[in-house]
Amino acid sequence: MSGILKIALKLLVNDKSKFIALLVGITFAVFLMIMMMSMFSGILARSSSSVYNVGAKIWVMDPAVNNATSSIPMPDYVLSHARSIDGVKYAVPIYFGNALVKLKSGTYQAVSVVGLDDATLYGRPELIEGKIEDIYAESAFVVVKDAEFKKLESPKVGTEFEINDYRGLVVGLAKVSSGGLFGIPTVYTTYNRAITYIPSMRFTTSYILIEPKSEADIPFIQQQIKKIGYQALTRDQFVHKISDFYTYQTGMGMNVLMMTAISFIVGLSISGQTFYTFILENLERFGALKAIGAKGHELITMILFQASFTALLGYGLGVGLASGLMILAKLRLPSYAAQVTYTNLIFAFVMVLIMAGVSSYIGVRKVLQIQPFDIFRG
Amino acid sequence: MGNVAIRANALVKWFGEGETRTTAVKSASFEAGFGELLYIVGPSGSGKTTLLSMISGILKPNEGNVLVEGKDIWQMKSDDIADLRLHKIGFVFQDYHLFPRLTTVENVAIPLILKKMDWNEAIKVALEYLEIVGLKDRAELQPVKLSGGEQQRVAIARAIAGHPDILIFDEPTASLDGDTGRKIVEFIKTKILNPQRCVIIVTHDSRIYEYADSIMKMEDGKIIGFEQNTLHVV
Ligand SMILES: Nc1ncnc2c1ncn2[C@@H]1O[C@H](COP(=O)(O)OP(=O)(O)O)[C@@H](O)[C@H]1O
Ligand SMILES: [Mg+2]
């Protein structure tokens, strides 16, 4: 490290109380921002878990659907229409619904039920125990072994249970890539069994999943579906639609945005203010350095270094604290939804850079203004 | 007396404009040579600090010019003036201006570090200068732990560490008791002044006049007298 940076560092770090105040300000702001954003990202990711888990390329739905789990049943002609479109390799229905499971202990547990197309089992999960063909057996269900699994009293292959007053039999355990938002277990069965067990309206198809012949066919398929008043979305479009719903129509996005902004402002004012006081108190020192022969750009380097050193350290501490807390929370609450994404990290980093930038800008202005003569005169 | 170190020609400096304008230095001309210990004396407010600042590249005069080793410093770019201060001029400020968050030896190393000397090397050299001022055993202490006279010596060590040709002291004995003051000036005279150096001391402390080679008197911004020292002790 060059000598002037080392001096800058010592001036900063040896002023313990102010340095700690600076760090606390930035750490706190980063911590809050990361927590808020991670919570939000976690919820967004979970809200689309069914879409990811089923893995179909195209989803056909009623245009009013804005959330994978609250589907609007579609009449059968939509499926026939979908199958007739050029470019569709195959199109199958899928059923999403909820049921009540009566546990051995006598208590009830809500579950979400996915009914897979009987002919193809399209959207089937990956099994970690049992064989997927067994799903055709009488009363067969596959239980997803995720964070909510315990709520079904950790059933094994062969465990029997009661679901909506019908008999159910566990024939397999599955793993899925993403857990759901609502904290209830998920079971898979066939489409026909699902609609038999779960009371439903006249129409039963929640979504139609389409496998196109090629990527290039997608726009045409979407256009053909639109003609009959329905909507065909690619997986990413659907995820996007769900995220938009949570972000803009539930008030959640707005709240997170506000909290993040407040954390930023609080952090900026604490750290900016403290840094400014630090600079003011050291003004004489900077003036003396100037008098001795330090050049303007060297003083600027020193201040930028001081500000960015504190900012980066505070950023690291804040991220560490937030991650630590999330890890702890996940140990206690398996379905805790927060997740740190790169976008969150980068966003918080940019915010911290802005804090450092603003603080050093004020500092630099002040330091460049001082006249060594005023120092010299005493 | 050797060559001319500093020549000031008709320096004028005023502060403020219009009604509030006060002229601190009114057409001051003088020169100081290498090997010379020059005193600038005069009552408070007579313009001594202002004059020192102009000849050392800290304060730009309104009129006149300053030649340091023959170069007109106020024609230079500000970074070059900073370089001149760093390489040619050593300062001891009126109230020392030591850095409380750095150790004594780090304080002394500052000019060396600004000269881009490697940190460890700078600390080593700074230690040698602390030894010269008799404070080697205080190297790791913070300046606030030192007495006034010791702080003054640290400031001197810092000023000479950069190996300047010209040393400038503004009232070095003002906040010291008589004995300590005398010792400091005696030290400057015997250990720091040499034929390649010019030392200028601003003071109104008549107890130390005997060490001067020449004495320049100021009053109300004007130089009113310049004499070779008759009290001179050799
Ligand atoms: N920055 C300044 N603004 C206004 N007046 C100043 C400034 N610096 C010095 N002066 C005035 O210039 C005169 C000379 O000041 P100074 O050089 O500090 O005197 P000395 O060092 O001899 O005590 C004083 O009247 C002082 O008030
Ligand atoms: Mg003065």
mmCIF file of N, CA, C and O in Angstrom, chain B residues 7 72 81 89 91 120 122 139 142-143 146 211 220 225:
data_model
loop_
_atom_site.group_PDB
_atom_site.id
_atom_site.type_symbol
_atom_site.label_atom_id
_atom_site.label_comp_id
_atom_site.label_asym_id
_atom_site.label_seq_id
_atom_site.Cartn_x
_atom_site.Cartn_y
_atom_site.Cartn_z
ATOM 1 N N ARG B 7 14.911 35.585 -2.366
ATOM 2 C CA ARG B 7 14.856 37.026 -2.569
ATOM 3 C C ARG B 7 13.402 37.428 -2.743
ATOM 4 O O ARG B 7 12.676 36.852 -3.566
ATOM 5 N N ASP B 72 11.345 32.103 -9.902
ATOM 6 C CA ASP B 72 10.181 32.895 -9.518
ATOM 7 C C ASP B 72 9.031 31.940 -9.186
ATOM 8 O O ASP B 72 8.363 31.417 -10.066
ATOM 9 N N ILE B 81 4.492 24.246 -7.140
ATOM 10 C CA ILE B 81 4.768 24.951 -5.885
ATOM 11 C C ILE B 81 4.698 23.957 -4.723
ATOM 12 O O ILE B 81 5.531 23.982 -3.815
ATOM 13 N N ILE B 89 11.581 23.224 1.127
ATOM 14 C CA ILE B 89 11.248 24.049 2.289
ATOM 15 C C ILE B 89 10.721 23.188 3.433
ATOM 16 O O ILE B 89 9.926 22.268 3.220
ATOM 17 N N PHE B 91 8.839 23.402 7.238
ATOM 18 C CA PHE B 91 8.085 24.332 8.074
ATOM 19 C C PHE B 91 8.005 23.842 9.500
ATOM 20 O O PHE B 91 7.814 22.656 9.733
ATOM 21 N N ASN B 120 8.522 1.688 5.288
ATOM 22 C CA ASN B 120 9.489 1.215 6.281
ATOM 23 C C ASN B 120 10.775 2.034 6.252
ATOM 24 O O ASN B 120 11.349 2.358 7.285
ATOM 25 N N ALA B 122 10.983 5.104 5.253
ATOM 26 C CA ALA B 122 10.662 6.430 5.797
ATOM 27 C C ALA B 122 10.690 6.409 7.324
ATOM 28 O O ALA B 122 11.208 7.335 7.963
ATOM 29 N N ALA B 139 9.605 7.477 20.097
ATOM 30 C CA ALA B 139 9.137 7.241 18.724
ATOM 31 C C ALA B 139 7.722 6.693 18.634
ATOM 32 O O ALA B 139 6.940 7.108 17.789
ATOM 33 N N GLN B 142 2.251 8.768 21.149
ATOM 34 C CA GLN B 142 1.472 9.766 20.430
ATOM 35 C C GLN B 142 1.962 11.139 20.864
ATOM 36 O O GLN B 142 2.339 11.321 22.034
ATOM 37 N N PRO B 143 1.962 12.107 19.948
ATOM 38 C CA PRO B 143 2.499 13.428 20.267
ATOM 39 C C PRO B 143 1.882 14.063 21.521
ATOM 40 O O PRO B 143 2.568 14.771 22.251
ATOM 41 N N LEU B 146 3.646 13.978 24.783
ATOM 42 C CA LEU B 146 4.926 14.669 24.947
ATOM 43 C C LEU B 146 4.707 16.069 25.531
ATOM 44 O O LEU B 146 3.638 16.651 25.414
ATOM 45 N N TYR B 211 21.234 34.616 19.023
ATOM 46 C CA TYR B 211 21.625 33.557 18.086
ATOM 47 C C TYR B 211 21.535 33.978 16.627
ATOM 48 O O TYR B 211 22.008 33.283 15.738
ATOM 49 N N ASP B 220 3.784 47.260 11.045
ATOM 50 C CA ASP B 220 2.664 47.701 10.207
ATOM 51 C C ASP B 220 2.859 47.300 8.738
ATOM 52 O O ASP B 220 2.607 48.097 7.826
ATOM 53 N N GLY B 225 13.748 47.909 9.248
ATOM 54 C CA GLY B 225 15.168 47.853 9.615
ATOM 55 C C GLY B 225 15.748 46.501 9.299
ATOM 56 O O GLY B 225 15.052 45.486 9.298
#
